[in-house]
mmCIF file of N, CA and C in Angstrom:
data_model
loop_
_atom_site.group_PDB
_atom_site.id
_atom_site.type_symbol
_atom_site.label_atom_id
_atom_site.label_comp_id
_atom_site.label_asym_id
_atom_site.label_seq_id
_atom_site.Cartn_x
_atom_site.Cartn_y
_atom_site.Cartn_z
ATOM 1 N N MET U 1117 -72.309 39.894 112.921
ATOM 2 C CA MET U 1117 -71.905 38.533 112.653
ATOM 3 C C MET U 1117 -72.218 38.242 111.189
ATOM 4 N N SER U 1118 -71.302 37.577 110.526
ATOM 5 C CA SER U 1118 -71.483 37.305 109.102
ATOM 6 C C SER U 1118 -72.633 36.322 108.874
ATOM 7 N N ASP U 1119 -73.178 36.408 107.670
ATOM 8 C CA ASP U 1119 -74.262 35.488 107.308
ATOM 9 C C ASP U 1119 -73.791 34.038 107.352
ATOM 10 N N ALA U 1120 -72.543 33.804 106.955
ATOM 11 C CA ALA U 1120 -72.012 32.435 106.959
ATOM 12 C C ALA U 1120 -71.931 31.882 108.377
ATOM 13 N N VAL U 1121 -71.490 32.704 109.314
ATOM 14 C CA VAL U 1121 -71.397 32.267 110.714
ATOM 15 C C VAL U 1121 -72.787 32.030 111.280
ATOM 16 N N THR U 1122 -73.707 32.931 110.991
ATOM 17 C CA THR U 1122 -75.083 32.781 111.467
ATOM 18 C C THR U 1122 -75.700 31.496 110.921
ATOM 19 N N LYS U 1123 -75.475 31.224 109.641
ATOM 20 C CA LYS U 1123 -76.008 30.005 109.023
ATOM 21 C C LYS U 1123 -75.386 28.760 109.654
ATOM 22 N N LEU U 1124 -74.083 28.774 109.845
ATOM 23 C CA LEU U 1124 -73.403 27.626 110.441
ATOM 24 C C LEU U 1124 -73.892 27.377 111.862
ATOM 25 N N ARG U 1125 -74.046 28.443 112.633
ATOM 26 C CA ARG U 1125 -74.540 28.308 114.012
ATOM 27 C C ARG U 1125 -75.939 27.697 114.017
ATOM 28 N N ALA U 1126 -76.799 28.141 113.101
ATOM 29 C CA ALA U 1126 -78.160 27.596 113.006
ATOM 30 C C ALA U 1126 -78.133 26.118 112.614
ATOM 31 N N GLU U 1127 -77.244 25.756 111.706
ATOM 32 C CA GLU U 1127 -77.144 24.356 111.280
ATOM 33 C C GLU U 1127 -76.661 23.458 112.415
ATOM 34 N N VAL U 1128 -75.677 23.923 113.164
ATOM 35 C CA VAL U 1128 -75.179 23.140 114.299
ATOM 36 C C VAL U 1128 -76.283 22.965 115.333
ATOM 37 N N THR U 1129 -76.981 24.046 115.632
ATOM 38 C CA THR U 1129 -78.065 23.981 116.617
ATOM 39 C C THR U 1129 -79.149 23.011 116.165
ATOM 40 N N GLU U 1130 -79.523 23.084 114.903
ATOM 41 C CA GLU U 1130 -80.554 22.185 114.370
ATOM 42 C C GLU U 1130 -80.115 20.726 114.473
ATOM 43 N N ARG U 1131 -78.865 20.464 114.161
ATOM 44 C CA ARG U 1131 -78.372 19.082 114.226
ATOM 45 C C ARG U 1131 -78.361 18.579 115.668
ATOM 46 N N VAL U 1132 -77.936 19.432 116.600
ATOM 47 C CA VAL U 1132 -77.914 19.035 118.015
ATOM 48 C C VAL U 1132 -79.327 18.752 118.506
ATOM 49 N N LEU U 1133 -80.272 19.583 118.109
ATOM 50 C CA LEU U 1133 -81.638 19.438 118.616
ATOM 51 C C LEU U 1133 -82.448 18.367 117.895
ATOM 52 N N SER U 1134 -82.224 18.193 116.607
ATOM 53 C CA SER U 1134 -83.101 17.314 115.826
ATOM 54 C C SER U 1134 -82.403 16.137 115.170
ATOM 55 N N GLY U 1135 -81.097 16.104 115.221
ATOM 56 C CA GLY U 1135 -80.365 15.017 114.582
ATOM 57 C C GLY U 1135 -80.550 13.701 115.314
ATOM 58 N N ALA U 1136 -79.971 12.673 114.739
ATOM 59 C CA ALA U 1136 -80.042 11.347 115.357
ATOM 60 C C ALA U 1136 -79.382 11.390 116.725
ATOM 61 N N GLY U 1137 -79.977 10.679 117.656
ATOM 62 C CA GLY U 1137 -79.409 10.632 118.991
ATOM 63 C C GLY U 1137 -80.179 9.688 119.884
ATOM 64 N N THR U 1138 -79.631 9.458 121.045
ATOM 65 C CA THR U 1138 -80.275 8.590 122.032
ATOM 66 C C THR U 1138 -81.349 9.354 122.790
ATOM 67 N N ALA U 1139 -81.025 10.574 123.211
ATOM 68 C CA ALA U 1139 -82.013 11.413 123.899
ATOM 69 C C ALA U 1139 -83.005 11.935 122.864
ATOM 70 N N SER U 1140 -84.268 11.991 123.231
ATOM 71 C CA SER U 1140 -85.284 12.457 122.288
ATOM 72 C C SER U 1140 -85.067 13.935 121.960
ATOM 73 N N PRO U 1141 -85.547 14.365 120.783
ATOM 74 C CA PRO U 1141 -85.459 15.788 120.455
ATOM 75 C C PRO U 1141 -86.125 16.679 121.511
ATOM 76 N N ASP U 1142 -87.221 16.219 122.109
ATOM 77 C CA ASP U 1142 -87.879 17.011 123.158
ATOM 78 C C ASP U 1142 -86.971 17.183 124.370
ATOM 79 N N ARG U 1143 -86.275 16.126 124.755
ATOM 80 C CA ARG U 1143 -85.360 16.217 125.904
ATOM 81 C C ARG U 1143 -84.167 17.100 125.573
ATOM 82 N N ARG U 1144 -83.668 17.010 124.345
ATOM 83 C CA ARG U 1144 -82.552 17.874 123.943
ATOM 84 C C ARG U 1144 -82.991 19.329 123.888
ATOM 85 N N ARG U 1145 -84.207 19.590 123.418
ATOM 86 C CA ARG U 1145 -84.735 20.961 123.377
ATOM 87 C C ARG U 1145 -84.883 21.501 124.792
ATOM 88 N N ALA U 1146 -85.397 20.699 125.699
ATOM 89 C CA ALA U 1146 -85.534 21.134 127.094
ATOM 90 C C ALA U 1146 -84.168 21.475 127.680
ATOM 91 N N ALA U 1147 -83.161 20.656 127.390
ATOM 92 C CA ALA U 1147 -81.808 20.934 127.879
ATOM 93 C C ALA U 1147 -81.265 22.210 127.247
ATOM 94 N N PHE U 1148 -81.489 22.396 125.964
ATOM 95 C CA PHE U 1148 -81.048 23.600 125.256
ATOM 96 C C PHE U 1148 -81.659 24.846 125.899
ATOM 97 N N ASP U 1149 -82.956 24.779 126.187
ATOM 98 C CA ASP U 1149 -83.671 25.914 126.787
ATOM 99 C C ASP U 1149 -83.456 26.009 128.292
ATOM 100 N N ASN U 1150 -82.961 24.942 128.901
ATOM 101 C CA ASN U 1150 -82.868 24.805 130.365
ATOM 102 C C ASN U 1150 -84.225 25.093 131.008
ATOM 103 N N LYS U 1151 -85.254 24.486 130.430
ATOM 104 C CA LYS U 1151 -86.625 24.618 130.932
ATOM 105 C C LYS U 1151 -87.310 23.263 130.833
ATOM 106 N N ASN U 1152 -88.056 22.942 131.857
ATOM 107 C CA ASN U 1152 -88.835 21.701 131.886
ATOM 108 C C ASN U 1152 -87.981 20.451 131.682
ATOM 109 N N VAL U 1153 -86.760 20.494 132.185
ATOM 110 C CA VAL U 1153 -85.880 19.326 132.098
ATOM 111 C C VAL U 1153 -86.317 18.336 133.171
ATOM 112 N N GLU U 1154 -86.567 17.114 132.745
ATOM 113 C CA GLU U 1154 -87.023 16.088 133.681
ATOM 114 C C GLU U 1154 -85.835 15.454 134.396
ATOM 115 N N GLU U 1155 -86.118 14.958 135.596
ATOM 116 C CA GLU U 1155 -85.107 14.168 136.296
ATOM 117 C C GLU U 1155 -84.923 12.877 135.511
ATOM 118 N N PRO U 1156 -83.775 12.305 135.502
ATOM 119 C CA PRO U 1156 -82.621 12.599 136.345
ATOM 120 C C PRO U 1156 -81.653 13.601 135.734
ATOM 121 N N ALA U 1157 -82.023 14.222 134.610
ATOM 122 C CA ALA U 1157 -81.099 15.117 133.911
ATOM 123 C C ALA U 1157 -81.102 16.544 134.454
ATOM 124 N N ARG U 1158 -82.125 16.916 135.204
ATOM 125 C CA ARG U 1158 -82.306 18.317 135.597
ATOM 126 C C ARG U 1158 -81.082 18.915 136.287
ATOM 127 N N ALA U 1159 -80.554 18.258 137.284
ATOM 128 C CA ALA U 1159 -79.433 18.818 138.053
ATOM 129 C C ALA U 1159 -78.201 19.018 137.172
ATOM 130 N N LEU U 1160 -77.890 18.035 136.343
ATOM 131 C CA LEU U 1160 -76.715 18.144 135.485
ATOM 132 C C LEU U 1160 -76.901 19.243 134.443
ATOM 133 N N VAL U 1161 -78.033 19.266 133.782
ATOM 134 C CA VAL U 1161 -78.292 20.277 132.752
ATOM 135 C C VAL U 1161 -78.247 21.676 133.354
ATOM 136 N N ASP U 1162 -78.857 21.856 134.504
ATOM 137 C CA ASP U 1162 -78.853 23.174 135.140
ATOM 138 C C ASP U 1162 -77.433 23.597 135.508
ATOM 139 N N LYS U 1163 -76.646 22.657 135.986
ATOM 140 C CA LYS U 1163 -75.265 22.983 136.358
ATOM 141 C C LYS U 1163 -74.447 23.336 135.123
ATOM 142 N N VAL U 1164 -74.639 22.610 134.038
ATOM 143 C CA VAL U 1164 -73.938 22.919 132.791
ATOM 144 C C VAL U 1164 -74.321 24.319 132.316
ATOM 145 N N ALA U 1165 -75.597 24.651 132.381
ATOM 146 C CA ALA U 1165 -76.063 25.946 131.889
ATOM 147 C C ALA U 1165 -75.641 27.108 132.785
ATOM 148 N N ARG U 1166 -75.619 26.892 134.080
ATOM 149 C CA ARG U 1166 -75.359 28.008 135.005
ATOM 150 C C ARG U 1166 -73.911 28.102 135.474
ATOM 151 N N THR U 1167 -73.299 26.972 135.736
ATOM 152 C CA THR U 1167 -71.931 26.969 136.280
ATOM 153 C C THR U 1167 -71.147 25.802 135.684
ATOM 154 N N ALA U 1168 -70.965 25.839 134.392
ATOM 155 C CA ALA U 1168 -70.323 24.718 133.688
ATOM 156 C C ALA U 1168 -68.945 24.388 134.244
ATOM 157 N N TRP U 1169 -68.231 25.385 134.692
ATOM 158 C CA TRP U 1169 -66.879 25.160 135.216
ATOM 159 C C TRP U 1169 -66.882 24.364 136.517
ATOM 160 N N LYS U 1170 -68.054 24.165 137.107
ATOM 161 C CA LYS U 1170 -68.147 23.412 138.354
ATOM 162 C C LYS U 1170 -68.611 21.968 138.153
ATOM 163 N N VAL U 1171 -68.889 21.578 136.911
ATOM 164 C CA VAL U 1171 -69.325 20.205 136.645
ATOM 165 C C VAL U 1171 -68.156 19.261 136.926
ATOM 166 N N THR U 1172 -68.450 18.208 137.676
ATOM 167 C CA THR U 1172 -67.415 17.255 138.077
ATOM 168 C C THR U 1172 -67.738 15.851 137.559
ATOM 169 N N ASP U 1173 -66.764 14.994 137.684
ATOM 170 C CA ASP U 1173 -66.988 13.583 137.353
ATOM 171 C C ASP U 1173 -68.112 13.013 138.211
ATOM 172 N N GLU U 1174 -68.213 13.498 139.433
ATOM 173 C CA GLU U 1174 -69.261 13.020 140.343
ATOM 174 C C GLU U 1174 -70.650 13.404 139.832
ATOM 175 N N ASP U 1175 -70.790 14.585 139.229
ATOM 176 C CA ASP U 1175 -72.081 14.995 138.655
ATOM 177 C C ASP U 1175 -72.482 14.049 137.530
ATOM 178 N N VAL U 1176 -71.533 13.725 136.688
ATOM 179 C CA VAL U 1176 -71.796 12.807 135.579
ATOM 180 C C VAL U 1176 -72.112 11.413 136.118
ATOM 181 N N ALA U 1177 -71.363 10.973 137.115
ATOM 182 C CA ALA U 1177 -71.612 9.657 137.718
ATOM 183 C C ALA U 1177 -72.994 9.598 138.351
ATOM 184 N N ALA U 1178 -73.421 10.690 138.977
ATOM 185 C CA ALA U 1178 -74.754 10.726 139.592
ATOM 186 C C ALA U 1178 -75.839 10.612 138.528
ATOM 187 N N ALA U 1179 -75.662 11.292 137.403
ATOM 188 C CA ALA U 1179 -76.643 11.197 136.317
ATOM 189 C C ALA U 1179 -76.680 9.778 135.756
ATOM 190 N N LYS U 1180 -75.518 9.180 135.631
ATOM 191 C CA LYS U 1180 -75.451 7.802 135.132
ATOM 192 C C LYS U 1180 -76.094 6.837 136.126
ATOM 193 N N ALA U 1181 -75.806 7.016 137.403
ATOM 194 C CA ALA U 1181 -76.389 6.154 138.439
ATOM 195 C C ALA U 1181 -77.904 6.313 138.506
ATOM 196 N N ALA U 1182 -78.392 7.495 138.118
ATOM 197 C CA ALA U 1182 -79.836 7.752 138.144
ATOM 198 C C ALA U 1182 -80.543 7.203 136.911
ATOM 199 N N GLY U 1183 -79.779 6.629 135.978
ATOM 200 C CA GLY U 1183 -80.420 5.966 134.856
ATOM 201 C C GLY U 1183 -80.123 6.519 133.476
ATOM 202 N N LEU U 1184 -79.368 7.605 133.379
ATOM 203 C CA LEU U 1184 -79.033 8.131 132.057
ATOM 204 C C LEU U 1184 -77.863 7.349 131.464
ATOM 205 N N SER U 1185 -77.930 7.108 130.179
ATOM 206 C CA SER U 1185 -76.809 6.449 129.506
ATOM 207 C C SER U 1185 -75.718 7.484 129.230
ATOM 208 N N GLU U 1186 -74.530 7.005 128.912
ATOM 209 C CA GLU U 1186 -73.440 7.923 128.572
ATOM 210 C C GLU U 1186 -73.798 8.763 127.354
ATOM 211 N N ASP U 1187 -74.468 8.160 126.383
ATOM 212 C CA ASP U 1187 -74.878 8.917 125.195
ATOM 213 C C ASP U 1187 -75.868 10.019 125.563
ATOM 214 N N GLU U 1188 -76.850 9.695 126.404
ATOM 215 C CA GLU U 1188 -77.816 10.714 126.825
ATOM 216 C C GLU U 1188 -77.122 11.846 127.577
ATOM 217 N N ILE U 1189 -76.215 11.492 128.466
ATOM 218 C CA ILE U 1189 -75.482 12.511 129.227
ATOM 219 C C ILE U 1189 -74.725 13.422 128.267
ATOM 220 N N PHE U 1190 -74.039 12.840 127.309
ATOM 221 C CA PHE U 1190 -73.287 13.635 126.336
ATOM 222 C C PHE U 1190 -74.218 14.551 125.548
ATOM 223 N N GLU U 1191 -75.284 13.994 124.988
ATOM 224 C CA GLU U 1191 -76.197 14.772 124.148
ATOM 225 C C GLU U 1191 -76.868 15.901 124.923
ATOM 226 N N LEU U 1192 -77.312 15.620 126.130
ATOM 227 C CA LEU U 1192 -77.978 16.651 126.930
ATOM 228 C C LEU U 1192 -76.988 17.711 127.402
ATOM 229 N N THR U 1193 -75.762 17.301 127.686
ATOM 230 C CA THR U 1193 -74.730 18.265 128.081
ATOM 231 C C THR U 1193 -74.398 19.199 126.924
ATOM 232 N N VAL U 1194 -74.234 18.645 125.738
ATOM 233 C CA VAL U 1194 -73.948 19.471 124.563
ATOM 234 C C VAL U 1194 -75.113 20.420 124.292
ATOM 235 N N ALA U 1195 -76.337 19.918 124.352
ATOM 236 C CA ALA U 1195 -77.505 20.770 124.118
ATOM 237 C C ALA U 1195 -77.576 21.895 125.143
ATOM 238 N N ALA U 1196 -77.324 21.575 126.405
ATOM 239 C CA ALA U 1196 -77.354 22.602 127.458
ATOM 240 C C ALA U 1196 -76.270 23.645 127.234
ATOM 241 N N ALA U 1197 -75.077 23.211 126.871
ATOM 242 C CA ALA U 1197 -73.964 24.142 126.655
ATOM 243 C C ALA U 1197 -74.224 25.046 125.450
ATOM 244 N N ILE U 1198 -74.713 24.480 124.374
ATOM 245 C CA ILE U 1198 -75.000 25.290 123.193
ATOM 246 C C ILE U 1198 -76.162 26.240 123.468
ATOM 247 N N GLY U 1199 -77.152 25.775 124.202
ATOM 248 C CA GLY U 1199 -78.266 26.652 124.557
ATOM 249 C C GLY U 1199 -77.811 27.841 125.384
ATOM 250 N N GLN U 1200 -76.987 27.578 126.388
ATOM 251 C CA GLN U 1200 -76.504 28.668 127.237
ATOM 252 C C GLN U 1200 -75.617 29.620 126.446
ATOM 253 N N SER U 1201 -74.737 29.090 125.610
ATOM 254 C CA SER U 1201 -73.869 29.975 124.825
ATOM 255 C C SER U 1201 -74.684 30.798 123.835
ATOM 256 N N THR U 1202 -75.757 30.232 123.304
ATOM 257 C CA THR U 1202 -76.641 30.975 122.406
ATOM 258 C C THR U 1202 -77.311 32.126 123.146
ATOM 259 N N ARG U 1203 -77.809 31.859 124.350
ATOM 260 C CA ARG U 1203 -78.438 32.934 125.138
ATOM 261 C C ARG U 1203 -77.431 34.037 125.458
ATOM 262 N N GLN U 1204 -76.211 33.659 125.799
ATOM 263 C CA GLN U 1204 -75.182 34.658 126.105
ATOM 264 C C GLN U 1204 -74.813 35.461 124.860
ATOM 265 N N LEU U 1205 -74.702 34.798 123.721
ATOM 266 C CA LEU U 1205 -74.388 35.492 122.477
ATOM 267 C C LEU U 1205 -75.482 36.489 122.124
ATOM 268 N N ILE U 1206 -76.721 36.077 122.234
ATOM 269 C CA ILE U 1206 -77.839 36.974 121.918
ATOM 270 C C ILE U 1206 -77.821 38.189 122.838
ATOM 271 N N ARG U 1207 -77.597 37.973 124.131
ATOM 272 C CA ARG U 1207 -77.527 39.108 125.064
ATOM 273 C C ARG U 1207 -76.367 40.036 124.719
ATOM 274 N N ALA U 1208 -75.228 39.472 124.367
ATOM 275 C CA ALA U 1208 -74.064 40.292 124.023
ATOM 276 C C ALA U 1208 -74.316 41.097 122.753
ATOM 277 N N LEU U 1209 -74.861 40.472 121.732
ATOM 278 C CA LEU U 1209 -75.148 41.188 120.488
ATOM 279 C C LEU U 1209 -76.181 42.282 120.703
ATOM 280 N N THR U 1210 -77.168 42.007 121.531
ATOM 281 C CA THR U 1210 -78.181 43.015 121.851
ATOM 282 C C THR U 1210 -77.544 44.204 122.559
ATOM 283 N N ALA U 1211 -76.660 43.943 123.501
ATOM 284 C CA ALA U 1211 -75.980 45.022 124.225
ATOM 285 C C ALA U 1211 -75.125 45.861 123.279
ATOM 286 N N VAL U 1212 -74.420 45.212 122.362
ATOM 287 C CA VAL U 1212 -73.598 45.941 121.394
ATOM 288 C C VAL U 1212 -74.480 46.796 120.492
ATOM 289 N N GLU U 1213 -75.573 46.232 120.015
ATOM 290 C CA GLU U 1213 -76.491 46.993 119.159
ATOM 291 C C GLU U 1213 -77.066 48.196 119.892
ATOM 292 N N GLN U 1214 -77.452 48.010 121.149
ATOM 293 C CA GLN U 1214 -77.995 49.119 121.932
ATOM 294 C C GLN U 1214 -76.940 50.194 122.163
ATOM 295 N N ALA U 1215 -75.734 49.782 122.496
ATOM 296 C CA ALA U 1215 -74.654 50.750 122.722
ATOM 297 C C ALA U 1215 -74.342 51.514 121.441
ATOM 298 N N PHE U 1216 -74.331 50.819 120.320
ATOM 299 C CA PHE U 1216 -74.075 51.476 119.044
ATOM 300 C C PHE U 1216 -75.187 52.465 118.722
ATOM 301 N N ALA U 1217 -76.434 52.053 118.929
ATOM 302 C CA ALA U 1217 -77.570 52.939 118.656
ATOM 303 C C ALA U 1217 -77.503 54.191 119.526
ATOM 304 N N GLU U 1218 -77.139 54.023 120.788
ATOM 305 C CA GLU U 1218 -77.039 55.165 121.697
ATOM 306 C C GLU U 1218 -75.890 56.089 121.304
ATOM 307 N N SER U 1219 -74.802 55.523 120.816
ATOM 308 C CA SER U 1219 -73.639 56.349 120.471
ATOM 309 C C SER U 1219 -73.830 57.113 119.166
ATOM 310 N N THR U 1220 -74.743 56.655 118.335
ATOM 311 C CA THR U 1220 -74.967 57.325 117.050
ATOM 312 C C THR U 1220 -76.197 58.210 117.054
ATOM 313 N N SER U 1221 -76.893 58.266 118.183
ATOM 314 C CA SER U 1221 -78.105 59.099 118.207
ATOM 315 C C SER U 1221 -77.853 60.430 118.858
#
Protein backbone atom coordinates (compact mmCIF):
# COMPACT_ATOMS: atom_id res chain seq x y z
CA MET A 1 0.00 0.00 0.00
CA SER A 2 1.37 3.40 -0.91
CA ASP A 3 2.53 5.83 1.74
CA ALA A 4 -0.10 8.32 0.58
CA VAL A 5 -2.92 5.80 1.05
CA THR A 6 -1.57 4.74 4.44
CA LYS A 7 -1.36 8.38 5.54
CA LEU A 8 -4.86 9.16 4.30
CA ARG A 9 -6.30 6.10 6.04
CA ALA A 10 -4.61 7.14 9.30
CA GLU A 11 -5.96 10.69 8.97
CA VAL A 12 -9.51 9.49 8.35
CA THR A 13 -9.31 7.12 11.31
CA GLU A 14 -7.96 9.86 13.58
CA ARG A 15 -10.73 12.25 12.55
CA VAL A 16 -13.43 9.61 13.12
CA LEU A 17 -12.04 8.73 16.54
CA SER A 18 -10.97 12.13 17.84
CA GLY A 19 -12.73 14.76 15.76
CA ALA A 20 -15.70 16.80 16.85
CA GLY A 21 -18.79 14.75 17.44
CA THR A 22 -21.73 13.99 19.67
CA ALA A 23 -20.45 10.60 20.83
CA SER A 24 -17.39 10.86 23.06
CA PRO A 25 -14.00 9.81 21.67
CA ASP A 26 -14.00 6.92 24.18
CA ARG A 27 -17.34 5.64 22.85
CA ARG A 28 -16.15 6.00 19.26
CA ARG A 29 -12.92 4.13 20.11
CA ALA A 30 -14.92 1.34 21.74
CA ALA A 31 -17.09 1.09 18.61
CA PHE A 32 -13.99 1.12 16.38
CA ASP A 33 -12.45 -1.72 18.43
CA ASN A 34 -15.83 -3.44 18.98
CA LYS A 35 -14.78 -3.89 22.60
CA ASN A 36 -16.35 -2.62 25.80
CA VAL A 37 -19.21 -0.96 23.93
CA GLU A 38 -21.83 0.13 26.42
CA GLU A 39 -25.55 -0.29 25.97
CA PRO A 40 -27.59 0.90 24.22
CA ALA A 41 -25.02 0.93 21.39
CA ARG A 42 -23.60 -2.57 21.90
CA ALA A 43 -26.07 -4.54 19.76
CA LEU A 44 -25.93 -2.11 16.83
CA VAL A 45 -22.14 -1.74 16.88
CA ASP A 46 -21.63 -5.50 17.08
CA LYS A 47 -24.02 -6.07 14.18
CA VAL A 48 -22.27 -3.43 12.07
CA ALA A 49 -18.89 -5.01 12.80
CA ARG A 50 -19.91 -8.64 12.31
CA THR A 51 -22.81 -8.66 9.85
CA ALA A 52 -23.20 -5.16 8.43
CA TRP A 53 -25.33 -6.40 5.55
CA LYS A 54 -27.97 -7.46 8.08
CA VAL A 55 -28.41 -4.04 9.74
CA THR A 56 -32.00 -2.90 9.32
CA ASP A 57 -34.03 0.21 9.92
CA GLU A 58 -35.42 -1.62 12.94
CA ASP A 59 -31.90 -1.94 14.44
CA VAL A 60 -31.40 1.80 14.09
CA ALA A 61 -34.87 2.50 15.49
CA ALA A 62 -34.13 0.27 18.49
CA ALA A 63 -30.91 2.18 19.22
CA LYS A 64 -32.78 5.46 18.91
CA ALA A 65 -35.61 4.23 21.15
CA ALA A 66 -32.99 3.15 23.70
CA GLY A 67 -31.73 6.72 23.96
CA LEU A 68 -29.09 7.25 21.28
CA SER A 69 -29.40 10.34 19.13
CA GLU A 70 -29.23 10.13 15.35
CA ASP A 71 -25.80 11.76 15.47
CA GLU A 72 -24.52 9.21 17.99
CA ILE A 73 -25.91 6.34 15.90
CA PHE A 74 -24.21 7.71 12.80
CA GLU A 75 -20.86 8.33 14.52
CA LEU A 76 -20.76 4.95 16.25
CA THR A 77 -21.82 3.15 13.07
CA VAL A 78 -19.07 4.84 11.06
CA ALA A 79 -16.49 4.08 13.77
CA ALA A 80 -17.58 0.43 13.91
CA ALA A 81 -17.46 0.07 10.12
CA ILE A 82 -14.04 1.67 9.80
CA GLY A 83 -12.73 -0.40 12.69
CA GLN A 84 -13.93 -3.64 11.13
CA SER A 85 -12.60 -2.72 7.68
CA THR A 86 -9.25 -1.84 9.26
CA ARG A 87 -9.05 -5.24 10.98
CA GLN A 88 -9.93 -6.98 7.71
CA LEU A 89 -7.35 -4.95 5.78
CA ILE A 90 -4.63 -5.76 8.30
CA ARG A 91 -5.46 -9.48 8.14
CA ALA A 92 -5.44 -9.41 4.34
CA LEU A 93 -2.12 -7.58 4.13
CA THR A 94 -0.61 -9.97 6.65
CA ALA A 95 -1.79 -12.97 4.62
CA VAL A 96 -0.33 -11.49 1.42
CA GLU A 97 2.99 -10.78 3.14
CA GLN A 98 3.14 -14.31 4.55
CA ALA A 99 2.29 -15.86 1.18
CA PHE A 100 4.92 -13.73 -0.53
CA ALA A 101 7.54 -14.65 2.08
CA GLU A 102 6.74 -18.34 1.67
CA SER A 103 6.90 -18.15 -2.12
CA THR A 104 10.31 -16.46 -2.11
CA SER A 105 11.96 -18.68 0.48
